[in-house]
Short mmCIF file of C-alpha atoms in Angstrom, two decimals:
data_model
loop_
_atom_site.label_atom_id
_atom_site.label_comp_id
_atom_site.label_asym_id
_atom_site.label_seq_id
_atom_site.Cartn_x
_atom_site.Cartn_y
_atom_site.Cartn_z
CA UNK A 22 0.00 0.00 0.00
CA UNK A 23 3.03 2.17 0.82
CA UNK A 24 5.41 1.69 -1.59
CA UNK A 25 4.43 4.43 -3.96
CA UNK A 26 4.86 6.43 -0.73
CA UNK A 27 8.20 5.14 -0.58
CA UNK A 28 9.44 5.61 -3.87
CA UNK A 29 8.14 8.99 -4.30
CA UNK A 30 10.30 9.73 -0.97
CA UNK A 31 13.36 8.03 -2.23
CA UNK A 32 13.15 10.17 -5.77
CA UNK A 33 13.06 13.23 -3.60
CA UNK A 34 16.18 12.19 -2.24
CA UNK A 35 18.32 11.36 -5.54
CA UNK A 36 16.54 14.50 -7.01
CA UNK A 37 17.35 16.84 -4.27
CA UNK A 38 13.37 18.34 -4.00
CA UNK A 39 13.37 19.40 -0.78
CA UNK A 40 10.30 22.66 0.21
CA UNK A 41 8.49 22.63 2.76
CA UNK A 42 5.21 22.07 0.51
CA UNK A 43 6.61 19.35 -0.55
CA UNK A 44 7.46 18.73 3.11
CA UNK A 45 3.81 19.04 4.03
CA UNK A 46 2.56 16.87 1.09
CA UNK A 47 4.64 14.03 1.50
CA UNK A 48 3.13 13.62 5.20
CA UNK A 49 -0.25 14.36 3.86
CA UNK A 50 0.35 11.38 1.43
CA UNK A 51 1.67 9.33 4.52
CA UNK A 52 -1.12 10.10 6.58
CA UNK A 53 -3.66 9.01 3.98
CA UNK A 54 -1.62 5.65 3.36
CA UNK A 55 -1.78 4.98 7.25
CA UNK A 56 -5.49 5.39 7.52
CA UNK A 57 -6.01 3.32 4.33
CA UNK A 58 -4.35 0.41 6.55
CA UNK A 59 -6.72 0.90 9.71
CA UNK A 60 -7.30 0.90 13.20
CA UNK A 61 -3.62 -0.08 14.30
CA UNK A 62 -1.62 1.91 11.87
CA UNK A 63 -3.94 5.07 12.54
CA UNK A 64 -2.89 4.22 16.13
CA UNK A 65 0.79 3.96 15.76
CA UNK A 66 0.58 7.51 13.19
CA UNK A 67 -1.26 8.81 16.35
CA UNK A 68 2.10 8.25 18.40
CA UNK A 69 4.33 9.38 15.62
CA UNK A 70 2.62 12.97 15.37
CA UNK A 71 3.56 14.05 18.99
CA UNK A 72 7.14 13.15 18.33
CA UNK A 73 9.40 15.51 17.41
CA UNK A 74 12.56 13.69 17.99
CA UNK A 75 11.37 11.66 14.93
CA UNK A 76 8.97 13.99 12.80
CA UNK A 77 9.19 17.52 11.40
CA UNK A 78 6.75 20.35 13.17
CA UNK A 79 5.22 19.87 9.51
CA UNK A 80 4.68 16.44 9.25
CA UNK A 81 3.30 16.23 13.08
CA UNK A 82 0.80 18.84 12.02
CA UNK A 83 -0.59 16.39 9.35
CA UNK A 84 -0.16 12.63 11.36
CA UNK A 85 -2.14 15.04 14.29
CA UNK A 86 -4.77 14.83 12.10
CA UNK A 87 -4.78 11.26 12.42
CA UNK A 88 -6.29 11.99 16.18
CA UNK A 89 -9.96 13.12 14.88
CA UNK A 90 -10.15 13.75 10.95
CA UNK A 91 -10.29 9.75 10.14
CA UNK A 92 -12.97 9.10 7.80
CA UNK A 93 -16.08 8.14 9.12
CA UNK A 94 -18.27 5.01 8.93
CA UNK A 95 -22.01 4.85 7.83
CA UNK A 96 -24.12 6.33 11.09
CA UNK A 97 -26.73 3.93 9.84
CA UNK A 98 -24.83 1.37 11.14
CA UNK A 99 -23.48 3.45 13.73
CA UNK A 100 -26.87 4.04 15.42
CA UNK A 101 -27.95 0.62 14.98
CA UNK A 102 -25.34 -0.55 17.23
CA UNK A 103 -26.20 2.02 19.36
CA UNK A 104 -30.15 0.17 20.00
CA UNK A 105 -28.23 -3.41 19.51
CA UNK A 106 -26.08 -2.89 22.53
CA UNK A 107 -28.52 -0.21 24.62
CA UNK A 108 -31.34 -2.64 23.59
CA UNK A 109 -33.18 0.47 22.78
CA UNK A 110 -34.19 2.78 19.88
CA UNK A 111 -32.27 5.71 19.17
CA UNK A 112 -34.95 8.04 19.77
CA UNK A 113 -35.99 6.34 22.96
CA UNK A 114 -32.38 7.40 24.39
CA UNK A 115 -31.74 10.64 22.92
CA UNK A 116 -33.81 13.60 22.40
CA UNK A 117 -31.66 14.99 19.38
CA UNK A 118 -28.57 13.79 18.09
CA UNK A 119 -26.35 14.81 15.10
CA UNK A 120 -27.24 12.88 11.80
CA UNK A 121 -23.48 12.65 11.15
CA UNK A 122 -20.71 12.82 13.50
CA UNK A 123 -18.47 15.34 14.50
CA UNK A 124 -15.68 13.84 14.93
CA UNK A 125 -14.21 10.19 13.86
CA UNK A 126 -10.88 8.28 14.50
CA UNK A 127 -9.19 5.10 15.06
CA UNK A 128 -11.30 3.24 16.91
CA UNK A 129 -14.97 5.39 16.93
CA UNK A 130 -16.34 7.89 15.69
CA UNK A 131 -18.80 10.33 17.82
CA UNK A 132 -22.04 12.20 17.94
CA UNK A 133 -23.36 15.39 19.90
CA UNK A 134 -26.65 14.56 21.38
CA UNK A 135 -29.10 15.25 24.15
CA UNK A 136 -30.47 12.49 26.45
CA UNK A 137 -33.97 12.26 26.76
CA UNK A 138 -34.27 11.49 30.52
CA UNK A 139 -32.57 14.39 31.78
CA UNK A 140 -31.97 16.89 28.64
CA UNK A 141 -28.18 17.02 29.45
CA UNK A 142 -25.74 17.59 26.20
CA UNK A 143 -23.36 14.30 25.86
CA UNK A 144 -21.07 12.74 23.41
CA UNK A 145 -21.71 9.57 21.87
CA UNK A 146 -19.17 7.56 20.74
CA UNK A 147 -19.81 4.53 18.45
CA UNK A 148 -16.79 1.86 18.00
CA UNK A 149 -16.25 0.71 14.35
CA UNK A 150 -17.36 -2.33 12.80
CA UNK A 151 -15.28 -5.30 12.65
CA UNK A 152 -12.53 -2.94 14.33
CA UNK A 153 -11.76 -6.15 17.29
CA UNK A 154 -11.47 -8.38 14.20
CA UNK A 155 -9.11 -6.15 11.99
CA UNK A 156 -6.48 -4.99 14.92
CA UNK A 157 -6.28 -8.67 15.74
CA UNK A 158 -4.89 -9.85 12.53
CA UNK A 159 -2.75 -6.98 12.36
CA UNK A 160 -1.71 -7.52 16.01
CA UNK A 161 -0.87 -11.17 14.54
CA UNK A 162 0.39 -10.76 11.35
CA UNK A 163 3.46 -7.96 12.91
CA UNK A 164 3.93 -10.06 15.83
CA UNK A 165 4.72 -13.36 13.29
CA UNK A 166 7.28 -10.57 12.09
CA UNK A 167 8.75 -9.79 15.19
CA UNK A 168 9.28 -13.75 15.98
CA UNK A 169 10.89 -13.76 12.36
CA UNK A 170 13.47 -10.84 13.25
CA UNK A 171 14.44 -12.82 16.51
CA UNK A 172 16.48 -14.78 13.91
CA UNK A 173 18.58 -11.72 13.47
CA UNK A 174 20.11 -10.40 16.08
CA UNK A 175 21.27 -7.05 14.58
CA UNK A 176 17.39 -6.29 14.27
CA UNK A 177 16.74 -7.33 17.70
CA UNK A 178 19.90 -6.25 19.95
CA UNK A 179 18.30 -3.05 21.11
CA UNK A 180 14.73 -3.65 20.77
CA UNK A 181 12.15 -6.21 20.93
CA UNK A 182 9.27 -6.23 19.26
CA UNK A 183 7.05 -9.05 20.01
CA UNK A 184 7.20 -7.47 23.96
CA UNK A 185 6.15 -4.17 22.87
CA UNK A 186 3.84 -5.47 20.45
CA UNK A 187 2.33 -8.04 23.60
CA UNK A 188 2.35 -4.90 25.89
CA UNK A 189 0.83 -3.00 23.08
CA UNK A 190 -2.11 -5.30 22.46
CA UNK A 191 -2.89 -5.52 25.74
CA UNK A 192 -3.40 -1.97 25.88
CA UNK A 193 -5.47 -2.12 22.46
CA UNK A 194 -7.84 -4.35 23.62
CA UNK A 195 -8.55 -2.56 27.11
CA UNK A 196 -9.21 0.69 24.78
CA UNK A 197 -11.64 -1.73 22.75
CA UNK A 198 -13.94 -2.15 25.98
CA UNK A 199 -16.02 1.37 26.95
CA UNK A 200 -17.04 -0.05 30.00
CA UNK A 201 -13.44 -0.02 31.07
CA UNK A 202 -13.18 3.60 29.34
CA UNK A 203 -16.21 4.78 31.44
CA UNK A 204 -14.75 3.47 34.73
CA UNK A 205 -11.52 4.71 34.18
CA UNK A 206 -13.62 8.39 33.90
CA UNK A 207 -15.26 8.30 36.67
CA UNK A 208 -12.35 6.99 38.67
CA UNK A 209 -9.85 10.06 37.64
CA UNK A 210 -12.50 12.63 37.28
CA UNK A 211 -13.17 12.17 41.07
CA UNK A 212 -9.16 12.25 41.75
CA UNK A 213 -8.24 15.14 39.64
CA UNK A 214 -11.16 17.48 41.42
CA UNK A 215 -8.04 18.49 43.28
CA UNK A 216 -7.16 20.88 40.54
CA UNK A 217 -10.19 23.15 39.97
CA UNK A 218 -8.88 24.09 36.81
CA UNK A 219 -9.33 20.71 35.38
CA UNK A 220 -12.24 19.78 33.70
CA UNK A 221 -12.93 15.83 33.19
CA UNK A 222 -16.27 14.90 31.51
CA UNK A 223 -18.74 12.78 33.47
CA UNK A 224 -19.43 9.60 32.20
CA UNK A 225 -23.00 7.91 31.96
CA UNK A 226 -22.45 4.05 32.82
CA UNK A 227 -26.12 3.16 32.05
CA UNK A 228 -26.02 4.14 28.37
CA UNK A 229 -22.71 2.69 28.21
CA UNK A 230 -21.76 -1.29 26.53
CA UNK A 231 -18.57 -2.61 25.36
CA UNK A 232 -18.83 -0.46 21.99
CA UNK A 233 -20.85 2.47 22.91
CA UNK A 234 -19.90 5.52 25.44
CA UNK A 235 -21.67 8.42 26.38
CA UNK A 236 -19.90 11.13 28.30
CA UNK A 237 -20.82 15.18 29.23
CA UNK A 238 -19.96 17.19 26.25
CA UNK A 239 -17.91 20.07 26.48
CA UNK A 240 -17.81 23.26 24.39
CA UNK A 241 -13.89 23.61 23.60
CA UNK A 242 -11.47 23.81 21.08
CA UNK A 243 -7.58 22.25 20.55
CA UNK A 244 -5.21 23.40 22.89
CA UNK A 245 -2.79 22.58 20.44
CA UNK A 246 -4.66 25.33 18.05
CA UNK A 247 -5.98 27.54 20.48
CA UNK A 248 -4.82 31.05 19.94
CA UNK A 249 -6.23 32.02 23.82
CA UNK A 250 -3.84 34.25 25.61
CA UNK A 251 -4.07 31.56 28.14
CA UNK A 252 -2.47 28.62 25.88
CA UNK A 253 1.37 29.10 28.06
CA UNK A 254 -0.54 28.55 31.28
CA UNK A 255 -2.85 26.03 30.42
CA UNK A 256 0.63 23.56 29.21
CA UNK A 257 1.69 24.36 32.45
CA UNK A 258 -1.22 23.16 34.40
CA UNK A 259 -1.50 20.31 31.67
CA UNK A 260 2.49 19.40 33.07
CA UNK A 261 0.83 19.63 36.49
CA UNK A 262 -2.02 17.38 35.64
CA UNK A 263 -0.19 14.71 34.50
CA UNK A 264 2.01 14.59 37.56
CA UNK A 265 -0.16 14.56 39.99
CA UNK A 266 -1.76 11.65 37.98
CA UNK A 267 1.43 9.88 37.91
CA UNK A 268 3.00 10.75 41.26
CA UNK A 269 0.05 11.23 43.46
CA UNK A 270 -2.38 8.85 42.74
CA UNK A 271 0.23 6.63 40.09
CA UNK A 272 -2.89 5.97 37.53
CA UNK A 273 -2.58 8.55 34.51
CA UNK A 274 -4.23 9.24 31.14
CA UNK A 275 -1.45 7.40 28.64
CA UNK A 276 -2.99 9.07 25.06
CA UNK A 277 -2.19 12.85 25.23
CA UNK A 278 -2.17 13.57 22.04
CA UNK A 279 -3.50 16.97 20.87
CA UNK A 280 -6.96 15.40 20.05
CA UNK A 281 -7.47 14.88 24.13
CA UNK A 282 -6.22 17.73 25.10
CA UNK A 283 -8.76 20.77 25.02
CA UNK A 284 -9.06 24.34 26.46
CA UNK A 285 -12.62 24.74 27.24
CA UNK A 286 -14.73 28.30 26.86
CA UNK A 287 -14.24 29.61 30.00
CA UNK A 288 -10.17 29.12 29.74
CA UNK A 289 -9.67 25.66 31.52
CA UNK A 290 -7.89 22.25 30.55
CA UNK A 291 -9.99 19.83 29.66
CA UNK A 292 -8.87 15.91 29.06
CA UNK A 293 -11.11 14.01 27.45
CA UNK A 294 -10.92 10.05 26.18
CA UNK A 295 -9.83 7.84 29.23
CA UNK A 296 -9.72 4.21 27.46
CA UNK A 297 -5.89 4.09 27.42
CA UNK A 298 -4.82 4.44 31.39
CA UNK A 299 -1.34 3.41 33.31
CA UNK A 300 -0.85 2.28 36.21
CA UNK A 301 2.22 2.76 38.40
CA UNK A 302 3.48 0.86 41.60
CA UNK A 303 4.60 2.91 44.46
CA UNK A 304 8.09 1.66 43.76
CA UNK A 305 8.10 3.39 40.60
CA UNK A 306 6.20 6.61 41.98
CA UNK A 307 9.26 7.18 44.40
CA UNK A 308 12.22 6.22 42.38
CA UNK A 309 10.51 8.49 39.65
CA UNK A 310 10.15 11.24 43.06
CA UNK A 311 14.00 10.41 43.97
CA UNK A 312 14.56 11.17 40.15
CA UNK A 313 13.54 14.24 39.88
CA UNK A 314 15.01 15.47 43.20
CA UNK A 315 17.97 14.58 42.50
CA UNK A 316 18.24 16.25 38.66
CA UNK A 317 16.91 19.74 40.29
CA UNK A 318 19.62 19.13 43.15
CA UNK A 319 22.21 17.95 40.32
CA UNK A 320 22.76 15.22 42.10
CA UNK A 321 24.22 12.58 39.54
CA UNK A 322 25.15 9.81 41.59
CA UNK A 323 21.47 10.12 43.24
CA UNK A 324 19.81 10.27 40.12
CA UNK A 325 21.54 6.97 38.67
CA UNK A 326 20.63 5.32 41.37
CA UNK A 327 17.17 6.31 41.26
#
């Protein structure tokens, strides 16, 4: 699927084209080849565009896009999952609700409505079809690769990729289950009330099943393309955030990519999408403490041993 990608790239090279239009098309052209392959490429191009040890500013622009500009599936089928795992009619559950969604990526795609019982504005997500099915052969197919470059060493010395892929797919699937994505909501939106300026959507576990999830909308926009005199501040309380996840309570939100993280209307951080969570043990909370201590102290010795 790539390799027109690939030679196109490698006739920049001998040619010597080199713009930054051509910069930005090339990843454009990338990013369309990675969503043609699915869910778990779309995921991996999710992690590549908040890199920028390995991607240009440019071409993390485009791979961002990755994050909520996937193309969307049929909402006819969308909504009748929505009645075959709420085991009731669309209209029974929500008052209005977009025709089309507003927003679609790897795994789901999701839809502004109101609920009926109470009137409250929520988000409705809506996993893909046949998306459990798909990421598992291509969880098996590039883990039979990884077994294959075990046979060479110089592929394998610093890295090895049927552990990450194992760690990886255990991850995957956990993000496949919204029941696990609503409790995981819930659960941090109750810790992180500590920091006022912190907005967390409530979740809704009775309209919620393995593939659908309804959580509190919020009116925001991309912190990442925010032009709010407040942006500087707001990355500062989003550093905050995620240490106090990590240090205080040692379960934090593991997908910040620019797609999660919002400034809301009346200028505070918003997180939003909790299916992908870590965990750490209090071993690792402290040496990571020790860590830090000892790099503000410049305390070398300390901070190898940490």
């Amino acid at each position: 699927v790539g390799g027109g990608w690939v030679l196109r790239n490698v006739m920049d090279k001998v040619l010597g084209r080199s713009s930054p239009d051509l910069e930005v098309q090339r990843a454009g052209e990338l990013r369309d080849v990675i969503t043609s392959l699915g869910p778990f490429y779309i995921k991996i191009g999710q992690a590549l565009s908040i890199r920028p040890d390995v991607l240009s500013p440019r071409s993390m622009v485009e791979l961002q896009k990755l994050c909520d500009k996937v193309p969307s599936f049929d909402s006819k089928i969308a909504f009748e999952t929505i009645e075959r795992e709420l085991g009731k009619s669309v209209d029974e559950i929500f008052s209005e609700i977009t025709p089309e969604p507003v927003a679609a990526a790897s795994l789901g795609q999701v839809y502004k409505a109101t609920l009926r019982e109470t009137g409250e504005t929520v988000a409705v997500k809506v996993q893909r079809p046949g998306v459990l099915e798909t990421v598992s052969l291509d969880l098996y197919l590039a883990r039979e690769a990884g077994l294959i470059a075990r046979n060479f060493p110089f592929l394998t010395d610093r890295l090895d990729a049927v552990a990450l892929l194992d760690e990886f797919a255990y991850r995957f699937y956990q993000e496949l289950d919204y029941n696990l994505e609503c409790e995981n909501g819930l659960k941090i939106r109750e810790q992180m009330k500590i920091l006022p300026s912190v907005v967390i959507p409530d979740n809704y576990p009775q309209y919620t099943s393995r593939r659908v999830h309804v959580a509190e909308w919020i009116e925001r926009e991309k912190l990442s393309q925010s032009k709010a005199d407040d942006v500087g501040a707001l990355v500062n309380l989003g550093v905050i955030t995620y240490l106090t996840q990590l240090l205080e309570y040692g379960f934090f939100h593991a997908d910040p990519h620019p797609g999660n993280m919002m400034r809301t209307n009346d200028g505070k951080l918003a997180i939003l999408d909790f299916g992908l969570m870590t965990e750490g043990t209090d071993n690792q909370k402290y040496g990571m403490i020790e860590a830090i201590e000892s790099r503000l102290f410049r305390d070398w010795p300390g901070l190898y041993q940490s």
